[in-house]
Amino acid sequence: MKALVYHGPMDVRIDDKPKPKIEHPEDIILKVTQTAICGSDLHLYHGNVKGMEPGQTLGHEFAGVVEEAGDRVDEVKVGDRVVIPFNIDCGRCWFCRHQLWSQCERSNPKGEYGAAFGYTQLLGGYDGGQAEYVRVPYANTGPLKIPDELTEEKVLFLSDVLPTGYFGADIANVQPGDDVAVFGAGPVGYFATVSSLLRGAARVFVVDHWPIRLDKVTKIGGEPINFDRQDPVDYIKKETKGKGAICIDAVGYEAIGHHRHDSSSNPALVPQNSLQVINWIVQVARKFSTVGIPGVYLTEFANFPFGQFFQRELQIRMGQCPVKQYNEQLLHLIEVGRIDPTLLISHKMKLEEAPKGYDIFNKKGDATKIVMTP
Ligand SMILES: NC(=O)c1ccc[n+]([C@@H]2O[C@H](COP(=O)([O-])OP(=O)(O)OC[C@H]3O[C@@H](n4cnc5c(N)ncnc54)[C@H](O)[C@@H]3O)[C@@H](O)[C@H]2O)c1
Ligand SMILES: [Zn+2]
Ligand SMILES: [Zn+2]
């Protein structure tokens, strides 16, 4: 079968790989019909995430049809159409029983944190879904059935970026009447904007510098701030009469800006640790509020502005989204037409074109989300 395989920094290729087999009676083999590239895949693509080994199939956003099911799978059957959360959950450990899905204790025999598809040895070393077929373990827990009237494309982003955007708004505790500032107008920032508005935010400022991305969030009710042209701190302070906003960081450690600490002439090969977004947030977060950080941070920062967080009495919540906490409710919002995730898609292509897809999504410019069909 064809699969998009990591070979090294900025080097992903379509390879022929053996079709996966059932390895455990609770596995299914999924025939992938739709798969997308995530901003988290770009961290891998840049070659700066520990534990990424050549040979792993990438991809943690995918939907498809159950092709084969192990003897102990009874929640789905061959022929069912399903969308799969990016977290791999056993469904029975202490963390799963407490709905803390992103920290399953069993699914990752190789590391301390919960497992994910296509995301390094440290998150379990599982092959991902940017492929014709993928093995999905613990299939009584993860797969979400797709209602007959919805296409896979409509629900594909329930695998990750839609729940993750909602998670950003949820951990920041966005309440009716709040002014919100979302940093990053990528897919996660887009859905954090959608979700903040659903939760009753009064205004949602969205900070980025790509016009096409800012246009898309403007169409769904966000207020764009282009950080190349305007200082986001001054603007948000002025517009909120000094009170500040509830902040969501949908960018993470590869943020652009002068608080970036590149320590090598080849930035693709080292962690590009940046506190740019955190340094903006700590100036505009409403005092006593909670800062929601779905954007990924992977290392420690000696210059993290702890003092300012203390003085403004801010809380921080962050981490991997526990997708199953949100995906059923968000599915219903799609079913009734309150959310149309397909509006975010800018490019559709064949899986064979995935290396080009990575190049386009990495350059951002005219891309908001790339969906591929095997
Ligand atoms: N927590 C989770 O479970 C989870 C899940 C999915 C993605 N993520 C992470 O969320 C982040 C965003 O994902 P995405 O798919 O939207 O990625 P993306 O790379 O498509 O988008 C990131 C956006 O941030 C913008 N940006 C860069 N520097 C900025 C700055 N200083 N201020 C404002 N905007 C800035 C970029 O221009 C880009 O549009 C990534 O770190 C990704 O790994 C986390
Ligand atoms: Zn992702
Ligand atoms: Zn578990």
Tab-separated table of C-alpha atoms and ligand atoms in Angstrom:
chain	number	residue	atom	x	y	z
A	1	MET	CA	0.000	0.000	0.000
A	2	LYS	CA	0.997	3.652	-0.351
A	3	ALA	CA	1.970	5.603	2.760
A	4	LEU	CA	3.520	8.995	3.518
A	5	VAL	CA	6.739	8.172	5.330
A	6	TYR	CA	9.150	10.330	7.369
A	7	HIS	CA	12.708	10.085	6.030
A	8	GLY	CA	14.300	13.038	7.834
A	9	PRO	CA	13.954	16.801	8.289
A	10	MET	CA	11.998	18.331	5.368
A	11	ASP	CA	11.994	14.925	3.674
A	12	VAL	CA	8.733	12.967	3.511
A	13	ARG	CA	8.005	10.528	0.703
A	14	ILE	CA	5.320	8.220	-0.613
A	15	ASP	CA	6.633	4.680	-0.070
A	16	ASP	CA	5.218	1.224	-0.669
A	17	LYS	CA	4.646	-0.502	2.660
A	18	PRO	CA	2.994	-3.784	3.620
A	19	LYS	CA	-0.719	-3.433	4.402
A	20	PRO	CA	-1.149	-3.501	8.204
A	21	LYS	CA	-2.574	-6.628	9.845
A	22	ILE	CA	-4.734	-7.233	12.889
A	23	GLU	CA	-2.226	-7.690	15.750
A	24	HIS	CA	-4.660	-7.878	18.656
A	25	PRO	CA	-8.328	-8.983	18.823
A	26	GLU	CA	-9.413	-5.397	19.621
A	27	ASP	CA	-7.767	-3.933	16.482
A	28	ILE	CA	-9.445	-2.854	13.298
A	29	ILE	CA	-7.847	-2.189	9.933
A	30	LEU	CA	-9.245	1.022	8.508
A	31	LYS	CA	-9.356	1.764	4.793
A	32	VAL	CA	-8.576	5.468	4.870
A	33	THR	CA	-10.808	7.622	2.655
A	34	GLN	CA	-9.793	11.109	3.891
A	35	THR	CA	-6.730	12.341	5.753
A	36	ALA	CA	-5.334	15.789	6.573
A	37	ILE	CA	-2.032	17.462	7.420
A	38	CYS	CA	-1.845	19.089	10.866
A	39	GLY	CA	0.347	21.884	12.249
A	40	SER	CA	1.707	19.209	14.597
A	41	ASP	CA	2.935	17.260	11.540
A	42	LEU	CA	4.970	20.350	10.650
A	43	HIS	CA	6.904	20.108	13.942
A	44	LEU	CA	7.900	16.581	12.842
A	45	TYR	CA	8.594	17.771	9.286
A	46	HIS	CA	10.984	20.402	10.660
A	47	GLY	CA	12.900	17.573	12.298
A	48	ASN	CA	12.900	19.103	15.741
A	49	VAL	CA	10.799	16.621	17.722
A	50	LYS	CA	12.621	14.003	19.786
A	51	GLY	CA	11.943	10.341	19.097
A	52	MET	CA	11.037	10.695	15.413
A	53	GLU	CA	12.623	7.854	13.455
A	54	PRO	CA	12.807	7.449	9.674
A	55	GLY	CA	10.302	4.870	8.459
A	56	GLN	CA	7.281	5.939	10.497
A	57	THR	CA	4.091	6.672	8.564
A	58	LEU	CA	2.782	10.120	9.497
A	59	GLY	CA	-0.790	11.304	9.970
A	60	HIS	CA	-3.141	11.533	12.928
A	61	GLU	CA	-6.195	13.074	11.243
A	62	PHE	CA	-8.115	10.478	9.247
A	63	ALA	CA	-11.495	8.888	8.592
A	64	GLY	CA	-12.483	5.833	6.596
A	65	VAL	CA	-14.269	2.508	6.367
A	66	VAL	CA	-13.681	-0.504	8.621
A	67	GLU	CA	-12.009	-3.100	6.380
A	68	GLU	CA	-11.296	-5.831	8.959
A	69	ALA	CA	-12.190	-6.190	12.626
A	70	GLY	CA	-10.558	-8.313	15.345
A	71	ASP	CA	-12.580	-11.002	17.184
A	72	ARG	CA	-13.165	-8.840	20.248
A	73	VAL	CA	-14.343	-5.705	18.445
A	74	ASP	CA	-18.070	-5.240	18.982
A	75	GLU	CA	-18.543	-1.436	18.893
A	76	VAL	CA	-17.932	-1.199	15.123
A	77	LYS	CA	-18.205	-3.693	12.270
A	78	VAL	CA	-16.782	-4.194	8.787
A	79	GLY	CA	-18.234	-1.568	6.433
A	80	ASP	CA	-18.878	1.085	9.131
A	81	ARG	CA	-17.633	4.584	8.342
A	82	VAL	CA	-15.708	6.085	11.271
A	83	VAL	CA	-13.526	9.035	12.245
A	84	ILE	CA	-10.650	8.284	14.618
A	85	PRO	CA	-9.383	10.515	17.485
A	86	PHE	CA	-5.659	11.239	17.268
A	87	ASN	CA	-5.176	10.012	20.850
A	88	ILE	CA	-5.035	6.225	21.265
A	89	ASP	CA	-7.107	5.206	24.308
A	90	CYS	CA	-7.501	1.797	25.919
A	91	GLY	CA	-10.818	2.845	27.495
A	92	ARG	CA	-10.184	0.933	30.730
A	93	CYS	CA	-7.189	2.398	32.598
A	94	TRP	CA	-7.573	4.949	35.421
A	95	PHE	CA	-7.046	7.937	33.099
A	96	CYS	CA	-9.480	6.626	30.448
A	97	ARG	CA	-12.106	5.837	33.098
A	98	HIS	CA	-11.805	9.462	34.241
A	99	GLN	CA	-12.171	10.726	30.625
A	100	LEU	CA	-8.583	12.037	30.656
A	101	TRP	CA	-8.156	10.440	27.246
A	102	SER	CA	-4.888	12.071	26.228
A	103	GLN	CA	-3.014	10.360	29.065
A	104	CYS	CA	-4.061	6.704	28.633
A	105	GLU	CA	-1.705	4.576	30.720
A	106	ARG	CA	-1.819	1.487	28.517
A	107	SER	CA	-1.686	2.558	24.903
A	108	ASN	CA	1.933	3.728	25.006
A	109	PRO	CA	4.341	0.988	26.095
A	110	LYS	CA	7.283	3.144	24.951
A	111	GLY	CA	6.830	6.303	26.992
A	112	GLU	CA	5.185	8.106	29.858
A	113	TYR	CA	2.463	10.021	27.988
A	114	GLY	CA	-0.628	8.816	26.150
A	115	ALA	CA	-0.091	7.466	22.619
A	116	ALA	CA	-1.006	9.121	19.319
A	117	PHE	CA	-1.030	7.979	15.695
A	118	GLY	CA	1.994	8.834	13.548
A	119	TYR	CA	3.752	10.784	16.275
A	120	THR	CA	7.240	9.585	17.241
A	121	GLN	CA	8.448	6.638	19.278
A	122	LEU	CA	7.838	8.650	22.460
A	123	LEU	CA	4.099	8.631	21.751
A	124	GLY	CA	4.026	4.920	21.033
A	125	GLY	CA	5.601	4.590	17.581
A	126	TYR	CA	2.241	3.790	15.929
A	127	ASP	CA	2.034	4.241	12.172
A	128	GLY	CA	-0.296	7.042	11.130
A	129	GLY	CA	-3.181	7.427	8.748
A	130	GLN	CA	-1.648	9.313	5.815
A	131	ALA	CA	-1.806	5.953	4.071
A	132	GLU	CA	-4.219	3.671	2.253
A	133	TYR	CA	-4.735	1.574	5.397
A	134	VAL	CA	-4.002	2.013	9.094
A	135	ARG	CA	-4.213	-0.302	12.097
A	136	VAL	CA	-6.416	1.197	14.819
A	137	PRO	CA	-5.888	-0.430	18.226
A	138	TYR	CA	-8.502	-0.436	21.042
A	139	ALA	CA	-11.245	-0.122	18.420
A	140	ASN	CA	-14.034	-0.468	20.998
A	141	THR	CA	-12.981	2.908	22.406
A	142	GLY	CA	-11.693	5.378	19.779
A	143	PRO	CA	-13.724	5.195	16.547
A	144	LEU	CA	-16.703	7.534	16.231
A	145	LYS	CA	-19.376	6.343	13.768
A	146	ILE	CA	-20.257	8.758	10.990
A	147	PRO	CA	-24.009	9.317	10.485
A	148	ASP	CA	-25.237	8.230	7.019
A	149	GLU	CA	-26.109	11.728	5.906
A	150	LEU	CA	-22.599	13.150	6.530
A	151	THR	CA	-19.563	12.750	4.276
A	152	GLU	CA	-16.168	11.824	5.734
A	153	GLU	CA	-14.946	15.279	4.685
A	154	LYS	CA	-17.537	16.976	6.925
A	155	VAL	CA	-16.369	15.113	10.029
A	156	LEU	CA	-12.665	14.579	9.299
A	157	PHE	CA	-11.526	17.402	11.591
A	158	LEU	CA	-13.256	15.740	14.569
A	159	SER	CA	-10.064	13.641	14.656
A	160	ASP	CA	-8.105	16.613	16.005
A	161	VAL	CA	-8.248	20.297	15.053
A	162	LEU	CA	-11.954	20.898	15.749
A	163	PRO	CA	-11.951	19.354	19.248
A	164	THR	CA	-8.513	20.890	19.874
A	165	GLY	CA	-9.824	24.374	19.036
A	166	TYR	CA	-12.801	23.732	21.319
A	167	PHE	CA	-10.430	22.465	24.025
A	168	GLY	CA	-8.541	25.788	23.776
A	169	ALA	CA	-11.755	27.703	24.503
A	170	ASP	CA	-12.799	25.231	27.190
A	171	ILE	CA	-9.555	25.250	29.176
A	172	ALA	CA	-9.479	29.068	28.906
A	173	ASN	CA	-13.017	28.916	30.346
A	174	VAL	CA	-14.491	31.262	27.731
A	175	GLN	CA	-17.819	32.542	29.077
A	176	PRO	CA	-20.700	34.525	27.523
A	177	GLY	CA	-19.731	38.175	27.132
A	178	ASP	CA	-15.980	37.593	27.293
A	179	ASP	CA	-13.582	39.299	24.909
A	180	VAL	CA	-11.182	36.642	23.636
A	181	ALA	CA	-7.780	36.848	21.915
A	182	VAL	CA	-6.786	33.838	19.824
A	183	PHE	CA	-3.121	33.783	18.798
A	184	GLY	CA	-2.650	31.882	15.522
A	185	ALA	CA	-5.147	31.693	12.646
A	186	GLY	CA	-4.140	28.182	11.584
A	187	PRO	CA	-6.677	25.353	11.843
A	188	VAL	CA	-6.506	25.239	15.660
A	189	GLY	CA	-6.910	29.023	15.962
A	190	TYR	CA	-9.767	28.907	13.437
A	191	PHE	CA	-11.687	26.358	15.496
A	192	ALA	CA	-10.795	28.110	18.779
A	193	THR	CA	-12.491	31.165	17.234
A	194	VAL	CA	-15.553	29.147	16.133
A	195	SER	CA	-15.757	27.601	19.606
A	196	SER	CA	-15.316	30.862	21.542
A	197	LEU	CA	-18.177	32.381	19.554
A	198	LEU	CA	-20.342	29.278	20.155
A	199	ARG	CA	-19.688	29.690	23.880
A	200	GLY	CA	-20.959	33.280	23.706
A	201	ALA	CA	-17.798	35.392	23.427
A	202	ALA	CA	-18.561	39.050	22.747
A	203	ARG	CA	-15.520	39.684	20.509
A	204	VAL	CA	-12.785	37.354	19.296
A	205	PHE	CA	-9.537	39.024	18.197
A	206	VAL	CA	-7.374	36.729	16.071
A	207	VAL	CA	-3.655	37.415	15.696
A	208	ASP	CA	-1.595	36.115	12.748
A	209	HIS	CA	0.111	37.579	9.685
A	210	TRP	CA	-1.161	35.484	6.778
A	211	PRO	CA	-3.920	37.450	4.973
A	212	ILE	CA	-5.740	34.343	3.703
A	213	ARG	CA	-5.872	32.805	7.159
A	214	LEU	CA	-7.010	36.103	8.712
A	215	ASP	CA	-9.693	36.446	5.992
A	216	LYS	CA	-11.063	32.992	6.806
A	217	VAL	CA	-11.425	33.741	10.520
A	218	THR	CA	-12.976	37.103	9.696
A	219	LYS	CA	-15.663	35.319	7.634
A	220	ILE	CA	-16.768	33.349	10.695
A	221	GLY	CA	-16.838	36.352	13.041
A	222	GLY	CA	-13.243	36.831	14.249
A	223	GLU	CA	-11.596	40.304	14.238
A	224	PRO	CA	-8.215	40.092	12.496
A	225	ILE	CA	-4.992	41.577	13.848
A	226	ASN	CA	-2.040	41.335	11.453
A	227	PHE	CA	1.037	41.408	13.695
A	228	ASP	CA	3.218	42.624	10.793
A	229	ARG	CA	1.152	45.821	10.698
A	230	GLN	CA	-0.220	46.304	14.207
A	231	ASP	CA	1.075	45.645	17.690
A	232	PRO	CA	-1.393	43.074	19.053
A	233	VAL	CA	-0.804	44.174	22.642
A	234	ASP	CA	-1.578	47.854	21.975
A	235	TYR	CA	-4.572	46.973	19.819
A	236	ILE	CA	-6.213	44.528	22.241
A	237	LYS	CA	-5.559	46.817	25.227
A	238	LYS	CA	-7.113	49.759	23.403
A	239	GLU	CA	-10.154	47.809	22.175
A	240	THR	CA	-10.851	46.303	25.607
A	241	LYS	CA	-10.294	49.663	27.372
A	242	GLY	CA	-7.310	48.243	29.210
A	243	LYS	CA	-9.216	45.286	30.657
A	244	GLY	CA	-7.605	42.667	28.425
A	245	ALA	CA	-8.956	39.442	26.981
A	246	ILE	CA	-9.227	35.737	27.624
A	247	CYS	CA	-6.209	34.366	25.742
A	248	ILE	CA	-5.741	31.198	23.710
A	249	ASP	CA	-2.298	30.292	22.313
A	250	ALA	CA	-2.918	28.305	19.110
A	251	VAL	CA	0.666	28.716	17.885
A	252	GLY	CA	3.110	27.003	20.248
A	253	TYR	CA	6.897	26.856	20.308
A	254	GLU	CA	7.531	27.656	16.637
A	255	ALA	CA	6.055	31.170	16.947
A	256	ILE	CA	7.480	33.912	14.777
A	257	GLY	CA	8.813	37.019	16.487
A	258	HIS	CA	11.713	38.560	18.268
A	259	HIS	CA	11.289	36.456	21.384
A	260	ARG	CA	12.500	33.548	19.306
A	261	HIS	CA	15.698	31.833	20.352
A	262	ASP	CA	17.176	30.108	17.316
A	263	SER	CA	20.511	28.715	18.374
A	264	SER	CA	21.699	27.366	15.047
A	265	SER	CA	22.166	28.506	11.482
A	266	ASN	CA	19.961	25.592	10.418
A	267	PRO	CA	16.687	26.258	12.221
A	268	ALA	CA	15.059	23.139	10.756
A	269	LEU	CA	17.370	20.978	12.866
A	270	VAL	CA	16.963	22.510	16.321
A	271	PRO	CA	13.948	23.252	18.456
A	272	GLN	CA	12.923	26.773	17.508
A	273	ASN	CA	11.894	27.736	20.965
A	274	SER	CA	9.913	30.917	21.004
A	275	LEU	CA	8.058	32.628	23.803
A	276	GLN	CA	6.732	35.331	21.488
A	277	VAL	CA	3.081	34.437	21.959
A	278	ILE	CA	3.452	33.897	25.715
A	279	ASN	CA	5.157	37.290	26.011
A	280	TRP	CA	2.247	38.974	24.227
A	281	ILE	CA	-0.344	37.050	26.200
A	282	VAL	CA	1.128	37.927	29.577
A	283	GLN	CA	0.596	41.608	28.732
A	284	VAL	CA	-3.016	41.358	27.507
A	285	ALA	CA	-4.592	38.480	29.432
A	286	ARG	CA	-7.406	39.751	31.620
A	287	LYS	CA	-6.235	39.695	35.238
A	288	PHE	CA	-7.311	36.541	37.114
A	289	SER	CA	-8.151	34.716	33.857
A	290	THR	CA	-6.985	31.330	32.596
A	291	VAL	CA	-4.714	31.189	29.546
A	292	GLY	CA	-5.560	28.200	27.322
A	293	ILE	CA	-2.585	26.750	25.456
A	294	PRO	CA	-3.391	24.078	22.874
A	295	GLY	CA	-0.276	25.146	20.868
A	296	VAL	CA	2.519	22.653	21.454
A	297	TYR	CA	5.536	23.347	23.735
A	298	LEU	CA	8.108	20.593	24.096
A	299	THR	CA	10.986	21.945	26.181
A	300	GLU	CA	11.739	24.108	29.204
A	301	PHE	CA	12.259	27.883	29.096
A	302	ALA	CA	14.586	29.628	31.528
A	303	ASN	CA	13.114	33.017	30.560
A	304	PHE	CA	9.432	32.141	31.004
A	305	PRO	CA	7.762	35.291	32.461
A	306	PHE	CA	6.602	33.697	35.739
A	307	GLY	CA	6.661	36.982	37.642
A	308	GLN	CA	4.171	38.623	35.286
A	309	PHE	CA	1.892	35.589	35.443
A	310	PHE	CA	1.968	35.908	39.240
A	311	GLN	CA	1.332	39.646	39.289
A	312	ARG	CA	-1.656	39.396	36.932
A	313	GLU	CA	-2.927	36.357	38.865
A	314	LEU	CA	-3.175	34.233	35.749
A	315	GLN	CA	-3.738	30.512	35.520
A	316	ILE	CA	-2.409	28.344	32.700
A	317	ARG	CA	-4.001	25.220	31.239
A	318	MET	CA	-2.334	23.369	28.399
A	319	GLY	CA	-1.637	20.001	26.812
A	320	GLN	CA	-2.856	17.477	24.274
A	321	CYS	CA	-6.576	17.622	23.631
A	322	PRO	CA	-8.516	14.658	25.045
A	323	VAL	CA	-10.529	14.364	21.800
A	324	LYS	CA	-13.205	12.014	23.155
A	325	GLN	CA	-14.288	14.625	25.705
A	326	TYR	CA	-15.682	16.732	22.865
A	327	ASN	CA	-16.088	14.853	19.571
A	328	GLU	CA	-19.653	13.546	19.999
A	329	GLN	CA	-21.084	16.944	20.960
A	330	LEU	CA	-19.190	18.632	18.122
A	331	LEU	CA	-20.470	15.957	15.709
A	332	HIS	CA	-24.012	16.977	16.614
A	333	LEU	CA	-23.193	20.635	15.939
A	334	ILE	CA	-22.002	19.555	12.464
A	335	GLU	CA	-25.110	17.386	11.932
A	336	VAL	CA	-27.477	20.283	12.570
A	337	GLY	CA	-25.387	22.710	10.520
A	338	ARG	CA	-24.085	24.954	13.329
A	339	ILE	CA	-20.480	24.179	12.299
A	340	ASP	CA	-19.270	23.512	8.751
A	341	PRO	CA	-15.636	22.384	9.114
A	342	THR	CA	-15.216	22.060	5.323
A	343	LEU	CA	-15.088	25.877	5.013
A	344	LEU	CA	-11.517	25.652	6.316
A	345	ILE	CA	-10.276	23.420	3.459
A	346	SER	CA	-8.094	25.219	0.903
A	347	HIS	CA	-6.532	22.270	-0.957
A	348	LYS	CA	-7.729	18.788	-1.871
A	349	MET	CA	-5.266	16.355	-3.412
A	350	LYS	CA	-4.388	12.694	-3.862
A	351	LEU	CA	-2.279	11.011	-1.175
A	352	GLU	CA	0.444	10.540	-3.832
A	353	GLU	CA	0.845	14.339	-3.785
A	354	ALA	CA	1.391	14.452	-0.007
A	355	PRO	CA	5.057	15.631	-0.204
A	356	LYS	CA	3.833	18.627	-2.221
A	357	GLY	CA	1.010	19.048	0.315
A	358	TYR	CA	3.564	19.273	3.154
A	359	ASP	CA	5.537	21.874	1.228
A	360	ILE	CA	2.421	23.988	0.588
A	361	PHE	CA	1.089	23.717	4.158
A	362	ASN	CA	4.537	24.493	5.563
A	363	LYS	CA	4.768	27.695	3.516
A	364	LYS	CA	1.253	28.591	4.788
A	365	GLY	CA	0.800	31.569	2.367
A	366	ASP	CA	-2.305	30.399	0.533
A	367	ALA	CA	-3.080	27.231	2.512
A	368	THR	CA	-5.513	26.912	5.390
A	369	LYS	CA	-5.985	23.128	5.447
A	370	ILE	CA	-4.995	20.310	3.131
A	371	VAL	CA	-7.135	17.206	2.746
A	372	MET	CA	-5.894	14.131	0.882
A	373	THR	CA	-7.656	11.127	-0.569
A	374	PRO	CA	-5.795	7.820	-0.899
B	1	LIG	N1	-2.864	20.358	21.981
B	1	LIG	C1	-3.203	19.544	21.000
B	1	LIG	O1	-3.786	18.495	21.219
B	1	LIG	C2	-2.903	19.955	19.597
B	1	LIG	C3	-3.597	19.371	18.530
B	1	LIG	C4	-3.373	19.865	17.236
B	1	LIG	C5	-2.438	20.872	17.034
B	1	LIG	N2	-1.762	21.372	18.098
B	1	LIG	C6	-0.782	22.454	17.960
B	1	LIG	O2	-1.456	23.673	17.776
B	1	LIG	C7	-0.592	24.582	17.076
B	1	LIG	C8	-1.342	25.129	15.868
B	1	LIG	O3	-1.713	24.077	14.994
B	1	LIG	P1	-2.214	24.428	13.519
B	1	LIG	O4	-2.597	23.158	12.868
B	1	LIG	O5	-3.198	25.517	13.580
B	1	LIG	O6	-0.814	24.934	12.902
B	1	LIG	P2	-0.341	25.943	11.765
B	1	LIG	O7	1.133	25.832	11.730
B	1	LIG	O8	-1.110	25.711	10.497
B	1	LIG	O9	-0.783	27.381	12.313
B	1	LIG	C9	-0.031	28.121	13.204
B	1	LIG	C10	-0.295	29.589	12.895
B	1	LIG	O10	0.372	30.397	13.866
B	1	LIG	C11	0.825	31.564	13.194
B	1	LIG	N3	1.846	32.245	13.989
B	1	LIG	C12	3.196	32.042	14.005
B	1	LIG	N4	3.787	32.877	14.870
B	1	LIG	C13	2.788	33.640	15.405
B	1	LIG	C14	2.778	34.679	16.361
B	1	LIG	N5	3.897	35.121	16.928
B	1	LIG	N6	1.566	35.230	16.683
B	1	LIG	C15	0.407	34.798	16.109
B	1	LIG	N7	0.365	33.804	15.185
B	1	LIG	C16	1.558	33.243	14.854
B	1	LIG	C17	1.308	31.054	11.863
B	1	LIG	O11	1.412	32.088	10.910
B	1	LIG	C18	0.216	30.026	11.523
B	1	LIG	O12	-0.830	30.584	10.750
B	1	LIG	C19	0.654	23.768	16.716
B	1	LIG	O13	1.632	23.958	17.721
B	1	LIG	C20	0.141	22.335	16.781
B	1	LIG	O14	1.180	21.414	17.028
B	1	LIG	C21	-1.977	20.937	19.354
B	2	ZN	ZN	-2.809	17.364	15.008
B	3	ZN	ZN	-6.354	3.958	28.931
